[in-house]
PDB file of C-alpha atoms in Angstrom:
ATOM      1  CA  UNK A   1     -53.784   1.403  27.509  1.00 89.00           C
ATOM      2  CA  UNK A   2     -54.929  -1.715  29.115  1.00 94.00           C
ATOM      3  CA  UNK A   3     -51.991  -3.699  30.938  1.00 95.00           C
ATOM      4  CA  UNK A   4     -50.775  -4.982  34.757  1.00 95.00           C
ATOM      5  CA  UNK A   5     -48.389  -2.612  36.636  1.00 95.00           C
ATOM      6  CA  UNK A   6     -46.195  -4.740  39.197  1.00 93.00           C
ATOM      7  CA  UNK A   7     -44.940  -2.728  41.614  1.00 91.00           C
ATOM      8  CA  UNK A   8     -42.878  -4.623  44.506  1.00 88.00           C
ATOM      9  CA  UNK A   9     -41.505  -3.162  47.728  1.00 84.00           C
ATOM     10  CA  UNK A  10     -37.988  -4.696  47.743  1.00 77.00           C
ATOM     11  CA  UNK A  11     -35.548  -3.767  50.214  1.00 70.00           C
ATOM     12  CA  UNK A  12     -31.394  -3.705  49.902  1.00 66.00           C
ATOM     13  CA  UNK A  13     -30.504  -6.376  52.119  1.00 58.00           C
ATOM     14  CA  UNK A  14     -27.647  -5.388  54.372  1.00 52.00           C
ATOM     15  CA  UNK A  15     -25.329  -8.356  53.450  1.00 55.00           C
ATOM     16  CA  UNK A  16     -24.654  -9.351  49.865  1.00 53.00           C
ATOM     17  CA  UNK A  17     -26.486 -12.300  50.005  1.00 55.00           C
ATOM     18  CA  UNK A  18     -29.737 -13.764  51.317  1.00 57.00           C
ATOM     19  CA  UNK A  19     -31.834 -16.689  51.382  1.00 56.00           C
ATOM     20  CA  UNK A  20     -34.692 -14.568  51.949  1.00 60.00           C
ATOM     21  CA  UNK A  21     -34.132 -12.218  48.623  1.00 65.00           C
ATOM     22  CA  UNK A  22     -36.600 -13.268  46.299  1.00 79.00           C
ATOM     23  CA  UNK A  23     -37.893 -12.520  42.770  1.00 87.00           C
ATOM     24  CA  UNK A  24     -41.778 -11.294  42.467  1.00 91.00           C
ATOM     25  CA  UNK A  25     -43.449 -11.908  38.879  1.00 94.00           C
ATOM     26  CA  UNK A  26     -46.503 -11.881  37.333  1.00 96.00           C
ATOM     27  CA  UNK A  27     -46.932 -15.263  34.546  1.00 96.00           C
ATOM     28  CA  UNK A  28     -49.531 -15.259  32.003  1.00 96.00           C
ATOM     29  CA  UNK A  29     -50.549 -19.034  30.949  1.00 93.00           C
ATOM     30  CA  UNK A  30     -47.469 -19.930  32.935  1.00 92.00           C
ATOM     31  CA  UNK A  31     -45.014 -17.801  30.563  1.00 95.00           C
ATOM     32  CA  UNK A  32     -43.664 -14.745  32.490  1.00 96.00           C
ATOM     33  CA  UNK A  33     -44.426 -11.273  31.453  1.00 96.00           C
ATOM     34  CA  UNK A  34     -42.798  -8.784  34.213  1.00 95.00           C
ATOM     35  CA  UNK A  35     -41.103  -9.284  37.237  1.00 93.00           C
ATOM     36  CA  UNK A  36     -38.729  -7.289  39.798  1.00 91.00           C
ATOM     37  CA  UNK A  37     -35.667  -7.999  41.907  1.00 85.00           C
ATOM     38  CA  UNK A  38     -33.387  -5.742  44.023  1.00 79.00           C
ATOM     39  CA  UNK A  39     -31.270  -5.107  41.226  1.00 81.00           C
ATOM     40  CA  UNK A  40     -34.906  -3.518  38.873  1.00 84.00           C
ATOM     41  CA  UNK A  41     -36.592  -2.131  41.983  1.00 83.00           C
ATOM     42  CA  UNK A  42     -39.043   0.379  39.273  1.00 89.00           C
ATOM     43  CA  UNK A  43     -42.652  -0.156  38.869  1.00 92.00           C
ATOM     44  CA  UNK A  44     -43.288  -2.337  35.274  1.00 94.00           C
ATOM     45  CA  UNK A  45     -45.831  -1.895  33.166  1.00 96.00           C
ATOM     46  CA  UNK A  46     -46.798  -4.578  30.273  1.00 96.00           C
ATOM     47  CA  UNK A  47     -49.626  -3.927  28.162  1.00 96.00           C
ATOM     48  CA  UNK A  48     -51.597  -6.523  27.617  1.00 96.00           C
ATOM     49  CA  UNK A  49     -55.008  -6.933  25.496  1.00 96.00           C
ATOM     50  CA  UNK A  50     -58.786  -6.401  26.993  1.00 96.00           C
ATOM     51  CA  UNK A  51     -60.463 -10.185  27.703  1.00 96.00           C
ATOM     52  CA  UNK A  52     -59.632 -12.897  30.848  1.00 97.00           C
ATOM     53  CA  UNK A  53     -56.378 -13.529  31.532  1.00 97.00           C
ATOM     54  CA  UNK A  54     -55.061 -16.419  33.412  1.00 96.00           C
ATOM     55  CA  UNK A  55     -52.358 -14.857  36.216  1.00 96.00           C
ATOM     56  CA  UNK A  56     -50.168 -16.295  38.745  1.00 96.00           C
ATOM     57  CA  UNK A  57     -48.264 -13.958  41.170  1.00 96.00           C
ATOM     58  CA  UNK A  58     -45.251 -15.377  42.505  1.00 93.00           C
ATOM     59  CA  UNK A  59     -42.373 -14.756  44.855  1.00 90.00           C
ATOM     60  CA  UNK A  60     -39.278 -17.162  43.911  1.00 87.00           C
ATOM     61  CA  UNK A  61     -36.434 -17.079  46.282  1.00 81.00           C
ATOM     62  CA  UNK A  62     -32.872 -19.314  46.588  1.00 71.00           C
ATOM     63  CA  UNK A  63     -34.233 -21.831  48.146  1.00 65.00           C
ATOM     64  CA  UNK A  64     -37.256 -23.289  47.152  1.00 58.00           C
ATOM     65  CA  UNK A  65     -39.358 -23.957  50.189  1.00 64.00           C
ATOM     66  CA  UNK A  66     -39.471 -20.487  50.887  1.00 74.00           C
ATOM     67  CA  UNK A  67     -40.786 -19.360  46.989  1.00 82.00           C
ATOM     68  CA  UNK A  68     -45.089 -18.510  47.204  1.00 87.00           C
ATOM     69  CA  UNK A  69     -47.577 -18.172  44.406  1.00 91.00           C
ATOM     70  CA  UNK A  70     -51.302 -18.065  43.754  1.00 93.00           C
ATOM     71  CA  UNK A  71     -53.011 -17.873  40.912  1.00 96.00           C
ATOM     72  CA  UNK A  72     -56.215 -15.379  39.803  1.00 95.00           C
ATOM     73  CA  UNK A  73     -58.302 -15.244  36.528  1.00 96.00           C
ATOM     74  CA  UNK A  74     -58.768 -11.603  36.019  1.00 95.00           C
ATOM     75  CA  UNK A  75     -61.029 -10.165  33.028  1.00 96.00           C
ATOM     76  CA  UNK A  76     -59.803  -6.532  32.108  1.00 96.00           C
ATOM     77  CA  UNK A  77     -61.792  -4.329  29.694  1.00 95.00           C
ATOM     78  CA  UNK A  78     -60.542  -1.733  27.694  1.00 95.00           C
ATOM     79  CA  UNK A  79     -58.237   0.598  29.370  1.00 95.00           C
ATOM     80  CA  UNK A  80     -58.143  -1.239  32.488  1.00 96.00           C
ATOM     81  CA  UNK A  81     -55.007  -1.788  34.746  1.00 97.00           C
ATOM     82  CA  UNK A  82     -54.206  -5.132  36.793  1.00 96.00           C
ATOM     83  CA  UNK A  83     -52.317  -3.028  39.882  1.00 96.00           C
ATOM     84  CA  UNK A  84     -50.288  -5.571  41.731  1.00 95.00           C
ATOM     85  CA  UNK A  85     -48.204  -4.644  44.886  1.00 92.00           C
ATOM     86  CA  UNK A  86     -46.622  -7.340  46.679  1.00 90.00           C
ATOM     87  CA  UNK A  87     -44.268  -7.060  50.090  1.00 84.00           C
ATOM     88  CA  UNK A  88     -42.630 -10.012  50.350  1.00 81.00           C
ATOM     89  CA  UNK A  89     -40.438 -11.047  53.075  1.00 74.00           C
ATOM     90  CA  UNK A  90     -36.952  -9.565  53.093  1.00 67.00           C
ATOM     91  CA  UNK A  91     -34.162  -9.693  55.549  1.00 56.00           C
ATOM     92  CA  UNK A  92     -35.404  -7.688  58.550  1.00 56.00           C
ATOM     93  CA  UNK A  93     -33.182  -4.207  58.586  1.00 56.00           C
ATOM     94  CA  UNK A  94     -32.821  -1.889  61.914  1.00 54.00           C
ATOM     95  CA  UNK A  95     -35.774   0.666  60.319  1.00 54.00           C
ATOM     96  CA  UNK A  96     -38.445  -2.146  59.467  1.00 58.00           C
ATOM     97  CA  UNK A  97     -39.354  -5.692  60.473  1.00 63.00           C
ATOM     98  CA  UNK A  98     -40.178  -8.261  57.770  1.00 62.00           C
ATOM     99  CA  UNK A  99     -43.362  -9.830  57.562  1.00 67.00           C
ATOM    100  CA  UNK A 100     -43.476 -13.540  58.151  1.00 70.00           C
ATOM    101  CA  UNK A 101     -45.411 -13.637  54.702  1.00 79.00           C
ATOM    102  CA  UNK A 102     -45.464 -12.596  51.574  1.00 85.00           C
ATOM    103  CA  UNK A 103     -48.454  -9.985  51.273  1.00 85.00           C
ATOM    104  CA  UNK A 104     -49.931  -9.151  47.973  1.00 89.00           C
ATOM    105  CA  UNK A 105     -52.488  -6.088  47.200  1.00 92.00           C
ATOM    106  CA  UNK A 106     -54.274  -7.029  43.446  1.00 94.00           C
ATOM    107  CA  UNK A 107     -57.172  -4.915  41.988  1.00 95.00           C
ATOM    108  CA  UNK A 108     -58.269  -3.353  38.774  1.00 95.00           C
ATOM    109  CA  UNK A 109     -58.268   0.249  37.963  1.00 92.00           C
ATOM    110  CA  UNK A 110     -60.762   1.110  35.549  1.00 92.00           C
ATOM    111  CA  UNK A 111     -61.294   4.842  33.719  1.00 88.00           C
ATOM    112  CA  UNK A 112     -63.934   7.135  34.811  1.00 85.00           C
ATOM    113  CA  UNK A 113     -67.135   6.165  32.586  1.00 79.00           C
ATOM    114  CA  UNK A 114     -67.318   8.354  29.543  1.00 71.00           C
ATOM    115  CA  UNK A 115     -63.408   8.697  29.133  1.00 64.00           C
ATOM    116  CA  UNK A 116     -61.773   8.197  26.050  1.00 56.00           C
TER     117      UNK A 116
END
């Protein structure tokens, strides 16, 4: 199958509610096709067709001076996977500081040659 697996390291916050909480997704020609919060925490995969896709990763939060995006064109070929693993800042608990920024890990996995 040829898709994008999001996979984001999110973080219970201690209290209910944070400004720094946020919402990572993945948009394809600005419509979005996968995302995850604290409440979905599970890797998603979408399957998407072989050819160049048009992606923006993006981290929305409450308030929107703190929300970060980029955008990549990424051409998969059959059976290819867009892996995407973002970090984004959370609220800082007593096991693990938060990262001033939102980091983001994006490559292709591609089958061994000669698999069907």
């Amino acid at each position: 199958m040829t898709g994008v697996l999001l996979v984001a390291e999110i973080r219970k916050p201690i209290r209910s509610f944070t400004d720094r909480a946020g919402i990572t997704s993945i948009y394809e020609n600005d419509v979005k096709i996968c995302s995850r919060d604290r409440f979905a925490k599970a890797p998603k995969f979408v399957e998407l067709e072989p050819g160049l896709h048009d992606m923006e990763f993006v981290v929305i939060r409450f308030r929107a001076s703190k929300t970060s995006s980029f955008r990549r064109a990424v051409e998969l070929r059959e059976g290819d996977v867009l892996f995407a693993l973002c970090d984004p800042v959370q609220p800082n608990t007593f096991y693990r500081k938060s990262s001033a920024v939102d980091s983001w890990f994006v490559g292709i996995l591609s089958p061994p040659e000669g698999a069907s």
